[in-house]
Each structure stands twice: as C-alpha cells, then as structure tokens.
Amino acid sequence: MISTFTIEEQFATWVYNTVLSWGIDEKSAYWVKAAVLSVVLIIVVGILDWLSRNVLLSAVKKYSKKVDQPILNQLDEKKTFKFLAHLIPLIFAYVSLPVVLKGFESFVDPLEKFIALVMLLAVHFFLQSVLKVVKVVLMDVEA
C-alpha cells in the first residue's frame, strides 16, 4: 500500500523543482512551494469535505428509510452526521500539514493544534446534536 505521505512528498518535490526551473532562487522557491501547496491543500480539503458530507448524509438517509427507526430518522432529519463528515478532511489536513509546510516548522505546531481543536469541536457538535435528538425522541415516547 502506498502511503499518502509518500505521494504528498513526491508532489511537494515536483512543485519545488518546477518553481526552481522558473529561475527563482532557492529561498524564494520554498515560499512559493509552501504557498502553492497550501492553496492545493485548501482546495483538496474543501473537495473532501463536500464529498464526505454528501456521501455520509446520503448513506444515512438511505439506511434510515430502509430501517425506519425513530431515532435514526431524527438523526437524519437534523443532519447530525454532517459533523462527523467534517472529520475526514480535517484528518487529511492534519496529516498533510508537515509535508506542505516543510521548511517552516515553526508554523506546523500551532496549525496542528488549531486543526486538532477544530476536530474536537466537530466531535463536540456531533455529540451535542445526538443528545438533542435523543431528547426529542424520549419526549415523544409515551410513558
């Protein structure tokens, strides 16, 4: 199995060599490479977010129609799983960040902490949404 890190590293090396071939000095080439890779990372994370959200929500919707459970129907109605879908691109960004910012290690640690915080918030919002759905379902149950 080819690891993502190897593919990303090869792409980063290709970008750096391409920038050097334009006649830019090595110091500036690091900045240009970091900028290009950052833009590519933002675009890929956006596409992954859109894909993961749509795939996960449509899968849950199909399954909830098939099973017909009140709690699952409520989870689908409130789009609770969209918060979990945000974790996939965030994990990709977290793993890719050291490769994108290679040579700028002082930026990596704060950005990794920021991404970890956003992941924590996504999990928090997911759990909060699940608890709200459970509350609604339990309020509808007759004693």
mmCIF file of N, CA and C in Angstrom:
data_model
loop_
_atom_site.group_PDB
_atom_site.id
_atom_site.type_symbol
_atom_site.label_atom_id
_atom_site.label_comp_id
_atom_site.label_asym_id
_atom_site.label_seq_id
_atom_site.Cartn_x
_atom_site.Cartn_y
_atom_site.Cartn_z
ATOM 1 N N MET A 1 0.838 -1.177 0.000
ATOM 2 C CA MET A 1 0.000 0.000 0.000
ATOM 3 C C MET A 1 0.888 1.248 0.000
ATOM 4 N N ILE A 2 0.561 2.204 -0.853
ATOM 5 C CA ILE A 2 1.313 3.450 -0.935
ATOM 6 C C ILE A 2 0.745 4.409 0.113
ATOM 7 N N SER A 3 1.611 4.948 0.919
ATOM 8 C CA SER A 3 1.126 5.867 1.954
ATOM 9 C C SER A 3 0.878 7.243 1.347
ATOM 10 N N THR A 4 -0.034 7.974 1.950
ATOM 11 C CA THR A 4 -0.366 9.317 1.492
ATOM 12 C C THR A 4 0.843 10.229 1.612
ATOM 13 N N PHE A 5 1.627 10.034 2.659
ATOM 14 C CA PHE A 5 2.790 10.877 2.903
ATOM 15 C C PHE A 5 3.757 10.825 1.724
ATOM 16 N N THR A 6 3.985 9.630 1.167
ATOM 17 C CA THR A 6 4.910 9.486 0.051
ATOM 18 C C THR A 6 4.406 10.234 -1.180
ATOM 19 N N ILE A 7 3.133 10.121 -1.481
ATOM 20 C CA ILE A 7 2.559 10.810 -2.635
ATOM 21 C C ILE A 7 2.637 12.320 -2.426
ATOM 22 N N GLU A 8 2.312 12.761 -1.233
ATOM 23 C CA GLU A 8 2.368 14.194 -0.948
ATOM 24 C C GLU A 8 3.797 14.714 -1.032
ATOM 25 N N GLU A 9 4.741 13.925 -0.520
ATOM 26 C CA GLU A 9 6.137 14.340 -0.561
ATOM 27 C C GLU A 9 6.642 14.410 -1.998
ATOM 28 N N GLN A 10 6.246 13.453 -2.821
ATOM 29 C CA GLN A 10 6.636 13.480 -4.229
ATOM 30 C C GLN A 10 6.048 14.707 -4.929
ATOM 31 N N PHE A 11 4.800 15.029 -4.630
ATOM 32 C CA PHE A 11 4.169 16.202 -5.223
ATOM 33 C C PHE A 11 4.874 17.482 -4.772
ATOM 34 N N ALA A 12 5.223 17.545 -3.490
ATOM 35 C CA ALA A 12 5.930 18.720 -2.957
ATOM 36 C C ALA A 12 7.283 18.885 -3.633
ATOM 37 N N THR A 13 7.998 17.777 -3.843
ATOM 38 C CA THR A 13 9.288 17.835 -4.520
ATOM 39 C C THR A 13 9.118 18.287 -5.965
ATOM 40 N N TRP A 14 8.083 17.790 -6.628
ATOM 41 C CA TRP A 14 7.823 18.196 -8.009
ATOM 42 C C TRP A 14 7.528 19.689 -8.089
ATOM 43 N N VAL A 15 6.704 20.194 -7.167
ATOM 44 C CA VAL A 15 6.380 21.626 -7.155
ATOM 45 C C VAL A 15 7.652 22.441 -6.933
ATOM 46 N N TYR A 16 8.469 22.015 -5.981
ATOM 47 C CA TYR A 16 9.709 22.744 -5.677
ATOM 48 C C TYR A 16 10.630 22.767 -6.893
ATOM 49 N N ASN A 17 10.806 21.617 -7.551
ATOM 50 C CA ASN A 17 11.666 21.558 -8.736
ATOM 51 C C ASN A 17 11.102 22.396 -9.879
ATOM 52 N N THR A 18 9.793 22.419 -10.026
ATOM 53 C CA THR A 18 9.170 23.233 -11.066
ATOM 54 C C THR A 18 9.408 24.717 -10.797
ATOM 55 N N VAL A 19 9.264 25.118 -9.544
ATOM 56 C CA VAL A 19 9.493 26.517 -9.180
ATOM 57 C C VAL A 19 10.954 26.887 -9.417
ATOM 58 N N LEU A 20 11.880 25.982 -9.075
ATOM 59 C CA LEU A 20 13.300 26.252 -9.327
ATOM 60 C C LEU A 20 13.585 26.377 -10.817
ATOM 61 N N SER A 21 12.877 25.585 -11.633
ATOM 62 C CA SER A 21 13.102 25.646 -13.083
ATOM 63 C C SER A 21 12.631 26.973 -13.681
ATOM 64 N N TRP A 22 11.801 27.700 -12.983
ATOM 65 C CA TRP A 22 11.360 29.012 -13.441
ATOM 66 C C TRP A 22 12.428 30.074 -13.234
ATOM 67 N N GLY A 23 13.510 29.699 -12.548
ATOM 68 C CA GLY A 23 14.601 30.634 -12.326
ATOM 69 C C GLY A 23 14.513 31.380 -11.007
ATOM 70 N N ILE A 24 13.693 30.905 -10.122
ATOM 71 C CA ILE A 24 13.550 31.548 -8.802
ATOM 72 C C ILE A 24 14.622 30.976 -7.882
ATOM 73 N N ASP A 25 15.218 31.831 -7.028
ATOM 74 C CA ASP A 25 16.266 31.354 -6.129
ATOM 75 C C ASP A 25 15.663 30.404 -5.078
ATOM 76 N N GLU A 26 16.542 29.647 -4.429
ATOM 77 C CA GLU A 26 16.096 28.582 -3.526
ATOM 78 C C GLU A 26 15.273 29.093 -2.350
ATOM 79 N N LYS A 27 15.661 30.217 -1.770
ATOM 80 C CA LYS A 27 14.930 30.748 -0.619
ATOM 81 C C LYS A 27 13.504 31.132 -1.009
ATOM 82 N N SER A 28 13.380 31.816 -2.127
ATOM 83 C CA SER A 28 12.042 32.206 -2.601
ATOM 84 C C SER A 28 11.251 30.983 -3.058
ATOM 85 N N ALA A 29 11.949 29.977 -3.578
ATOM 86 C CA ALA A 29 11.274 28.773 -4.043
ATOM 87 C C ALA A 29 10.569 28.052 -2.891
ATOM 88 N N TYR A 30 11.161 28.077 -1.689
ATOM 89 C CA TYR A 30 10.498 27.476 -0.521
ATOM 90 C C TYR A 30 9.181 28.186 -0.216
ATOM 91 N N TRP A 31 9.200 29.511 -0.301
ATOM 92 C CA TRP A 31 7.980 30.275 -0.032
ATOM 93 C C TRP A 31 6.922 30.012 -1.089
ATOM 94 N N VAL A 32 7.328 30.006 -2.341
ATOM 95 C CA VAL A 32 6.378 29.759 -3.430
ATOM 96 C C VAL A 32 5.819 28.341 -3.323
ATOM 97 N N LYS A 33 6.698 27.371 -3.020
ATOM 98 C CA LYS A 33 6.243 25.984 -2.856
ATOM 99 C C LYS A 33 5.237 25.889 -1.723
ATOM 100 N N ALA A 34 5.523 26.528 -0.597
ATOM 101 C CA ALA A 34 4.600 26.489 0.546
ATOM 102 C C ALA A 34 3.267 27.131 0.188
ATOM 103 N N ALA A 35 3.305 28.227 -0.554
ATOM 104 C CA ALA A 35 2.067 28.902 -0.946
ATOM 105 C C ALA A 35 1.247 28.037 -1.896
ATOM 106 N N VAL A 36 1.910 27.457 -2.895
ATOM 107 C CA VAL A 36 1.211 26.604 -3.862
ATOM 108 C C VAL A 36 0.626 25.382 -3.159
ATOM 109 N N LEU A 37 1.420 24.734 -2.312
ATOM 110 C CA LEU A 37 0.923 23.548 -1.613
ATOM 111 C C LEU A 37 -0.191 23.889 -0.629
ATOM 112 N N SER A 38 -0.123 25.066 -0.025
ATOM 113 C CA SER A 38 -1.199 25.482 0.884
ATOM 114 C C SER A 38 -2.507 25.686 0.135
ATOM 115 N N VAL A 39 -2.429 26.316 -1.023
ATOM 116 C CA VAL A 39 -3.633 26.513 -1.840
ATOM 117 C C VAL A 39 -4.195 25.170 -2.288
ATOM 118 N N VAL A 40 -3.322 24.265 -2.725
ATOM 119 C CA VAL A 40 -3.767 22.932 -3.147
ATOM 120 C C VAL A 40 -4.395 22.190 -1.966
ATOM 121 N N LEU A 41 -3.787 22.298 -0.790
ATOM 122 C CA LEU A 41 -4.329 21.634 0.396
ATOM 123 C C LEU A 41 -5.715 22.181 0.734
ATOM 124 N N ILE A 42 -5.898 23.481 0.669
ATOM 125 C CA ILE A 42 -7.208 24.070 0.961
ATOM 126 C C ILE A 42 -8.256 23.592 -0.037
ATOM 127 N N ILE A 43 -7.887 23.517 -1.300
ATOM 128 C CA ILE A 43 -8.825 23.046 -2.327
ATOM 129 C C ILE A 43 -9.176 21.577 -2.096
ATOM 130 N N VAL A 44 -8.170 20.739 -1.831
ATOM 131 C CA VAL A 44 -8.414 19.313 -1.610
ATOM 132 C C VAL A 44 -9.258 19.099 -0.355
ATOM 133 N N VAL A 45 -8.981 19.847 0.701
ATOM 134 C CA VAL A 45 -9.769 19.718 1.936
ATOM 135 C C VAL A 45 -11.219 20.132 1.677
ATOM 136 N N GLY A 46 -11.422 21.187 0.913
ATOM 137 C CA GLY A 46 -12.783 21.601 0.572
ATOM 138 C C GLY A 46 -13.527 20.546 -0.226
ATOM 139 N N ILE A 47 -12.857 19.951 -1.206
ATOM 140 C CA ILE A 47 -13.479 18.897 -2.009
ATOM 141 C C ILE A 47 -13.763 17.669 -1.149
ATOM 142 N N LEU A 48 -12.809 17.281 -0.300
ATOM 143 C CA LEU A 48 -13.029 16.144 0.598
ATOM 144 C C LEU A 48 -14.187 16.393 1.554
ATOM 145 N N ASP A 49 -14.299 17.610 2.054
ATOM 146 C CA ASP A 49 -15.394 17.941 2.957
ATOM 147 C C ASP A 49 -16.734 17.802 2.252
ATOM 148 N N TRP A 50 -16.831 18.348 1.058
ATOM 149 C CA TRP A 50 -18.070 18.256 0.292
ATOM 150 C C TRP A 50 -18.414 16.800 -0.017
ATOM 151 N N LEU A 51 -17.424 16.036 -0.483
ATOM 152 C CA LEU A 51 -17.666 14.625 -0.807
ATOM 153 C C LEU A 51 -18.060 13.806 0.416
ATOM 154 N N SER A 52 -17.297 13.934 1.486
ATOM 155 C CA SER A 52 -17.575 13.120 2.668
ATOM 156 C C SER A 52 -18.934 13.466 3.260
ATOM 157 N N ARG A 53 -19.276 14.743 3.270
ATOM 158 C CA ARG A 53 -20.574 15.152 3.815
ATOM 159 C C ARG A 53 -21.713 14.598 2.969
ATOM 160 N N ASN A 54 -21.609 14.740 1.653
ATOM 161 C CA ASN A 54 -22.686 14.254 0.782
ATOM 162 C C ASN A 54 -22.812 12.741 0.805
ATOM 163 N N VAL A 55 -21.691 12.047 0.790
ATOM 164 C CA VAL A 55 -21.739 10.581 0.797
ATOM 165 C C VAL A 55 -22.301 10.068 2.119
ATOM 166 N N LEU A 56 -21.810 10.602 3.222
ATOM 167 C CA LEU A 56 -22.268 10.130 4.528
ATOM 168 C C LEU A 56 -23.738 10.459 4.758
ATOM 169 N N LEU A 57 -24.161 11.665 4.426
ATOM 170 C CA LEU A 57 -25.558 12.042 4.632
ATOM 171 C C LEU A 57 -26.500 11.244 3.728
ATOM 172 N N SER A 58 -26.105 11.000 2.492
ATOM 173 C CA SER A 58 -26.972 10.212 1.604
ATOM 174 C C SER A 58 -27.025 8.752 2.046
ATOM 175 N N ALA A 59 -25.915 8.215 2.549
ATOM 176 C CA ALA A 59 -25.923 6.836 3.041
ATOM 177 C C ALA A 59 -26.812 6.701 4.275
ATOM 178 N N VAL A 60 -26.727 7.666 5.172
ATOM 179 C CA VAL A 60 -27.570 7.628 6.373
ATOM 180 C C VAL A 60 -29.034 7.790 5.989
ATOM 181 N N LYS A 61 -29.318 8.671 5.040
ATOM 182 C CA LYS A 61 -30.705 8.872 4.602
ATOM 183 C C LYS A 61 -31.289 7.591 4.007
ATOM 184 N N LYS A 62 -30.522 6.917 3.143
ATOM 185 C CA LYS A 62 -31.000 5.668 2.546
ATOM 186 C C LYS A 62 -31.214 4.597 3.611
ATOM 187 N N TYR A 63 -30.279 4.503 4.540
ATOM 188 C CA TYR A 63 -30.393 3.498 5.589
ATOM 189 C C TYR A 63 -31.560 3.803 6.522
ATOM 190 N N SER A 64 -31.784 5.077 6.845
ATOM 191 C CA SER A 64 -32.877 5.416 7.755
ATOM 192 C C SER A 64 -34.234 5.149 7.117
ATOM 193 N N LYS A 65 -34.344 5.324 5.803
ATOM 194 C CA LYS A 65 -35.598 4.994 5.117
ATOM 195 C C LYS A 65 -35.825 3.486 5.096
ATOM 196 N N LYS A 66 -34.757 2.747 4.982
ATOM 197 C CA LYS A 66 -34.845 1.289 4.919
ATOM 198 C C LYS A 66 -35.204 0.693 6.281
ATOM 199 N N VAL A 67 -34.610 1.205 7.352
ATOM 200 C CA VAL A 67 -34.783 0.624 8.688
ATOM 201 C C VAL A 67 -36.011 1.193 9.395
ATOM 202 N N ASP A 68 -36.301 2.470 9.217
ATOM 203 C CA ASP A 68 -37.445 3.142 9.823
ATOM 204 C C ASP A 68 -37.437 3.075 11.351
ATOM 205 N N GLN A 69 -36.355 3.577 11.929
ATOM 206 C CA GLN A 69 -36.241 3.724 13.384
ATOM 207 C C GLN A 69 -36.414 5.202 13.722
ATOM 208 N N PRO A 70 -37.176 5.519 14.768
ATOM 209 C CA PRO A 70 -37.423 6.932 15.078
ATOM 210 C C PRO A 70 -36.141 7.728 15.369
ATOM 211 N N ILE A 71 -35.231 7.142 16.114
ATOM 212 C CA ILE A 71 -34.007 7.883 16.450
ATOM 213 C C ILE A 71 -33.139 8.108 15.212
ATOM 214 N N LEU A 72 -33.076 7.105 14.344
ATOM 215 C CA LEU A 72 -32.286 7.250 13.121
ATOM 216 C C LEU A 72 -32.939 8.260 12.176
ATOM 217 N N ASN A 73 -34.268 8.255 12.136
ATOM 218 C CA ASN A 73 -34.974 9.245 11.309
ATOM 219 C C ASN A 73 -34.706 10.657 11.809
ATOM 220 N N GLN A 74 -34.693 10.840 13.123
ATOM 221 C CA GLN A 74 -34.397 12.147 13.696
ATOM 222 C C GLN A 74 -32.946 12.558 13.426
ATOM 223 N N LEU A 75 -32.027 11.609 13.554
ATOM 224 C CA LEU A 75 -30.618 11.904 13.268
ATOM 225 C C LEU A 75 -30.448 12.354 11.822
ATOM 226 N N ASP A 76 -31.185 11.685 10.937
ATOM 227 C CA ASP A 76 -31.125 12.054 9.523
ATOM 228 C C ASP A 76 -31.774 13.416 9.297
ATOM 229 N N GLU A 77 -32.898 13.647 9.928
ATOM 230 C CA GLU A 77 -33.620 14.902 9.759
ATOM 231 C C GLU A 77 -32.802 16.101 10.242
ATOM 232 N N LYS A 78 -32.090 15.932 11.333
ATOM 233 C CA LYS A 78 -31.275 17.004 11.903
ATOM 234 C C LYS A 78 -29.882 17.081 11.276
ATOM 235 N N LYS A 79 -29.597 16.172 10.346
ATOM 236 C CA LYS A 79 -28.289 16.111 9.671
ATOM 237 C C LYS A 79 -27.138 16.062 10.674
ATOM 238 N N THR A 80 -27.300 15.211 11.649
ATOM 239 C CA THR A 80 -26.332 15.087 12.734
ATOM 240 C C THR A 80 -24.972 14.602 12.227
ATOM 241 N N PHE A 81 -24.990 13.752 11.237
ATOM 242 C CA PHE A 81 -23.744 13.140 10.783
ATOM 243 C C PHE A 81 -22.868 14.075 9.952
ATOM 244 N N LYS A 82 -23.367 15.258 9.639
ATOM 245 C CA LYS A 82 -22.522 16.198 8.894
ATOM 246 C C LYS A 82 -21.310 16.615 9.726
ATOM 247 N N PHE A 83 -21.480 16.602 11.056
ATOM 248 C CA PHE A 83 -20.357 16.958 11.921
ATOM 249 C C PHE A 83 -19.264 15.890 11.873
ATOM 250 N N LEU A 84 -19.681 14.634 11.794
ATOM 251 C CA LEU A 84 -18.682 13.563 11.664
ATOM 252 C C LEU A 84 -18.000 13.609 10.309
ATOM 253 N N ALA A 85 -18.741 14.002 9.293
ATOM 254 C CA ALA A 85 -18.166 14.061 7.947
ATOM 255 C C ALA A 85 -17.046 15.098 7.861
ATOM 256 N N HIS A 86 -17.083 16.112 8.716
ATOM 257 C CA HIS A 86 -16.018 17.124 8.714
ATOM 258 C C HIS A 86 -14.692 16.556 9.220
ATOM 259 N N LEU A 87 -14.735 15.443 9.936
ATOM 260 C CA LEU A 87 -13.501 14.879 10.480
ATOM 261 C C LEU A 87 -12.580 14.336 9.389
ATOM 262 N N ILE A 88 -13.134 13.813 8.328
ATOM 263 C CA ILE A 88 -12.324 13.199 7.266
ATOM 264 C C ILE A 88 -11.368 14.225 6.636
ATOM 265 N N PRO A 89 -11.849 15.378 6.158
ATOM 266 C CA PRO A 89 -10.897 16.348 5.600
ATOM 267 C C PRO A 89 -9.970 16.949 6.654
ATOM 268 N N LEU A 90 -10.457 17.065 7.886
ATOM 269 C CA LEU A 90 -9.593 17.610 8.936
ATOM 270 C C LEU A 90 -8.438 16.666 9.247
ATOM 271 N N ILE A 91 -8.706 15.370 9.252
ATOM 272 C CA ILE A 91 -7.631 14.394 9.470
ATOM 273 C C ILE A 91 -6.636 14.448 8.315
ATOM 274 N N PHE A 92 -7.148 14.570 7.092
ATOM 275 C CA PHE A 92 -6.261 14.689 5.932
ATOM 276 C C PHE A 92 -5.385 15.935 6.055
ATOM 277 N N ALA A 93 -5.967 17.051 6.454
ATOM 278 C CA ALA A 93 -5.199 18.292 6.613
ATOM 279 C C ALA A 93 -4.160 18.147 7.717
ATOM 280 N N TYR A 94 -4.529 17.487 8.799
ATOM 281 C CA TYR A 94 -3.621 17.294 9.925
ATOM 282 C C TYR A 94 -2.403 16.467 9.508
ATOM 283 N N VAL A 95 -2.649 15.436 8.716
ATOM 284 C CA VAL A 95 -1.557 14.558 8.264
ATOM 285 C C VAL A 95 -0.709 15.247 7.196
ATOM 286 N N SER A 96 -1.329 16.042 6.355
ATOM 287 C CA SER A 96 -0.634 16.677 5.234
ATOM 288 C C SER A 96 0.155 17.918 5.623
ATOM 289 N N LEU A 97 -0.207 18.529 6.712
ATOM 290 C CA LEU A 97 0.394 19.807 7.089
ATOM 291 C C LEU A 97 1.923 19.777 7.190
ATOM 292 N N PRO A 98 2.537 18.763 7.825
ATOM 293 C CA PRO A 98 4.006 18.767 7.897
ATOM 294 C C PRO A 98 4.688 18.716 6.528
ATOM 295 N N VAL A 99 4.048 18.064 5.556
ATOM 296 C CA VAL A 99 4.633 17.998 4.219
ATOM 297 C C VAL A 99 4.475 19.339 3.511
ATOM 298 N N VAL A 100 3.309 19.947 3.649
ATOM 299 C CA VAL A 100 3.038 21.221 2.986
ATOM 300 C C VAL A 100 3.955 22.315 3.520
ATOM 301 N N LEU A 101 4.175 22.322 4.820
ATOM 302 C CA LEU A 101 4.974 23.375 5.433
ATOM 303 C C LEU A 101 6.382 22.915 5.793
ATOM 304 N N LYS A 102 6.915 21.972 5.038
ATOM 305 C CA LYS A 102 8.280 21.521 5.279
ATOM 306 C C LYS A 102 9.228 22.701 5.041
ATOM 307 N N GLY A 103 10.067 22.955 6.017
ATOM 308 C CA GLY A 103 10.942 24.110 5.962
ATOM 309 C C GLY A 103 10.403 25.273 6.780
ATOM 310 N N PHE A 104 9.153 25.171 7.198
ATOM 311 C CA PHE A 104 8.507 26.194 8.031
ATOM 312 C C PHE A 104 7.945 25.525 9.279
ATOM 313 N N GLU A 105 8.818 24.823 9.990
ATOM 314 C CA GLU A 105 8.386 24.016 11.130
ATOM 315 C C GLU A 105 7.746 24.840 12.249
ATOM 316 N N SER A 106 8.097 26.113 12.341
ATOM 317 C CA SER A 106 7.519 26.939 13.405
ATOM 318 C C SER A 106 6.018 27.173 13.197
ATOM 319 N N PHE A 107 5.527 27.026 11.971
ATOM 320 C CA PHE A 107 4.100 27.179 11.695
ATOM 321 C C PHE A 107 3.331 25.879 11.891
ATOM 322 N N VAL A 108 4.015 24.747 11.802
ATOM 323 C CA VAL A 108 3.343 23.453 11.817
ATOM 324 C C VAL A 108 2.646 23.194 13.144
ATOM 325 N N ASP A 109 3.361 23.377 14.257
ATOM 326 C CA ASP A 109 2.793 23.040 15.564
ATOM 327 C C ASP A 109 1.545 23.861 15.892
ATOM 328 N N PRO A 110 1.547 25.188 15.732
ATOM 329 C CA PRO A 110 0.311 25.934 16.022
ATOM 330 C C PRO A 110 -0.848 25.553 15.099
ATOM 331 N N LEU A 111 -0.552 25.306 13.826
ATOM 332 C CA LEU A 111 -1.620 24.918 12.908
ATOM 333 C C LEU A 111 -2.152 23.523 13.218
ATOM 334 N N GLU A 112 -1.274 22.606 13.635
ATOM 335 C CA GLU A 112 -1.740 21.282 14.044
ATOM 336 C C GLU A 112 -2.638 21.383 15.269
ATOM 337 N N LYS A 113 -2.275 22.241 16.204
ATOM 338 C CA LYS A 113 -3.116 22.444 17.387
ATOM 339 C C LYS A 113 -4.466 23.047 17.000
ATOM 340 N N PHE A 114 -4.451 23.975 16.057
ATOM 341 C CA PHE A 114 -5.699 24.575 15.596
ATOM 342 C C PHE A 114 -6.595 23.524 14.931
ATOM 343 N N ILE A 115 -6.018 22.695 14.072
ATOM 344 C CA ILE A 115 -6.796 21.651 13.403
ATOM 345 C C ILE A 115 -7.325 20.653 14.422
ATOM 346 N N ALA A 116 -6.514 20.298 15.427
ATOM 347 C CA ALA A 116 -6.978 19.394 16.479
ATOM 348 C C ALA A 116 -8.135 20.017 17.247
ATOM 349 N N LEU A 117 -8.077 21.308 17.493
ATOM 350 C CA LEU A 117 -9.169 21.996 18.169
ATOM 351 C C LEU A 117 -10.438 21.967 17.325
ATOM 352 N N VAL A 118 -10.312 22.184 16.030
ATOM 353 C CA VAL A 118 -11.472 22.135 15.141
ATOM 354 C C VAL A 118 -12.049 20.714 15.107
ATOM 355 N N MET A 119 -11.180 19.689 15.115
ATOM 356 C CA MET A 119 -11.667 18.308 15.181
ATOM 357 C C MET A 119 -12.433 18.064 16.472
ATOM 358 N N LEU A 120 -11.900 18.571 17.558
ATOM 359 C CA LEU A 120 -12.571 18.434 18.854
ATOM 360 C C LEU A 120 -13.935 19.125 18.836
ATOM 361 N N LEU A 121 -14.009 20.290 18.221
ATOM 362 C CA LEU A 121 -15.287 20.984 18.098
ATOM 363 C C LEU A 121 -16.278 20.201 17.236
ATOM 364 N N ALA A 122 -15.796 19.574 16.168
ATOM 365 C CA ALA A 122 -16.674 18.773 15.315
ATOM 366 C C ALA A 122 -17.263 17.602 16.100
ATOM 367 N N VAL A 123 -16.432 16.949 16.896
ATOM 368 C CA VAL A 123 -16.922 15.843 17.733
ATOM 369 C C VAL A 123 -17.898 16.380 18.772
ATOM 370 N N HIS A 124 -17.579 17.524 19.361
ATOM 371 C CA HIS A 124 -18.474 18.135 20.352
ATOM 372 C C HIS A 124 -19.844 18.430 19.737
ATOM 373 N N PHE A 125 -19.864 19.053 18.558
ATOM 374 C CA PHE A 125 -21.135 19.382 17.914
ATOM 375 C C PHE A 125 -21.898 18.122 17.520
ATOM 376 N N PHE A 126 -21.187 17.073 17.129
ATOM 377 C CA PHE A 126 -21.845 15.803 16.817
ATOM 378 C C PHE A 126 -22.522 15.241 18.061
ATOM 379 N N LEU A 127 -21.784 15.178 19.172
ATOM 380 C CA LEU A 127 -22.354 14.643 20.404
ATOM 381 C C LEU A 127 -23.511 15.511 20.907
ATOM 382 N N GLN A 128 -23.377 16.814 20.789
ATOM 383 C CA GLN A 128 -24.446 17.714 21.196
ATOM 384 C C GLN A 128 -25.700 17.482 20.356
ATOM 385 N N SER A 129 -25.525 17.289 19.070
ATOM 386 C CA SER A 129 -26.645 17.034 18.176
ATOM 387 C C SER A 129 -27.300 15.692 18.486
ATOM 388 N N VAL A 130 -26.481 14.682 18.779
ATOM 389 C CA VAL A 130 -27.027 13.367 19.140
ATOM 390 C C VAL A 130 -27.854 13.486 20.417
ATOM 391 N N LEU A 131 -27.352 14.210 21.401
ATOM 392 C CA LEU A 131 -28.089 14.363 22.657
ATOM 393 C C LEU A 131 -29.406 15.119 22.448
ATOM 394 N N LYS A 132 -29.416 16.105 21.576
ATOM 395 C CA LYS A 132 -30.659 16.809 21.274
ATOM 396 C C LYS A 132 -31.668 15.881 20.606
ATOM 397 N N VAL A 133 -31.192 15.028 19.717
ATOM 398 C CA VAL A 133 -32.071 14.076 19.050
ATOM 399 C C VAL A 133 -32.618 13.066 20.053
ATOM 400 N N VAL A 134 -31.766 12.581 20.941
ATOM 401 C CA VAL A 134 -32.213 11.636 21.967
ATOM 402 C C VAL A 134 -33.278 12.293 22.846
ATOM 403 N N LYS A 135 -33.085 13.547 23.179
ATOM 404 C CA LYS A 135 -34.072 14.279 23.979
ATOM 405 C C LYS A 135 -35.410 14.342 23.256
ATOM 406 N N VAL A 136 -35.388 14.670 21.961
ATOM 407 C CA VAL A 136 -36.624 14.761 21.170
ATOM 408 C C VAL A 136 -37.317 13.407 21.102
ATOM 409 N N VAL A 137 -36.530 12.359 20.878
ATOM 410 C CA VAL A 137 -37.105 11.018 20.769
ATOM 411 C C VAL A 137 -37.702 10.580 22.103
ATOM 412 N N LEU A 138 -37.009 10.843 23.203
ATOM 413 C CA LEU A 138 -37.519 10.464 24.513
ATOM 414 C C LEU A 138 -38.736 11.289 24.909
ATOM 415 N N MET A 139 -38.823 12.527 24.467
ATOM 416 C CA MET A 139 -40.004 13.348 24.757
ATOM 417 C C MET A 139 -41.225 12.841 23.998
ATOM 418 N N ASP A 140 -40.990 12.238 22.831
ATOM 419 C CA ASP A 140 -42.110 11.712 22.028
ATOM 420 C C ASP A 140 -42.612 10.370 22.546
ATOM 421 N N VAL A 141 -41.795 9.652 23.323
ATOM 422 C CA VAL A 141 -42.194 8.344 23.844
ATOM 423 C C VAL A 141 -43.216 8.563 24.947
ATOM 424 N N GLU A 142 -44.331 7.871 24.835
ATOM 425 C CA GLU A 142 -45.366 7.986 25.868
ATOM 426 C C GLU A 142 -45.026 7.086 27.031
ATOM 427 N N ALA A 143 -45.228 7.600 28.222
ATOM 428 C CA ALA A 143 -44.899 6.842 29.437
ATOM 429 C C ALA A 143 -45.929 5.791 29.735
#
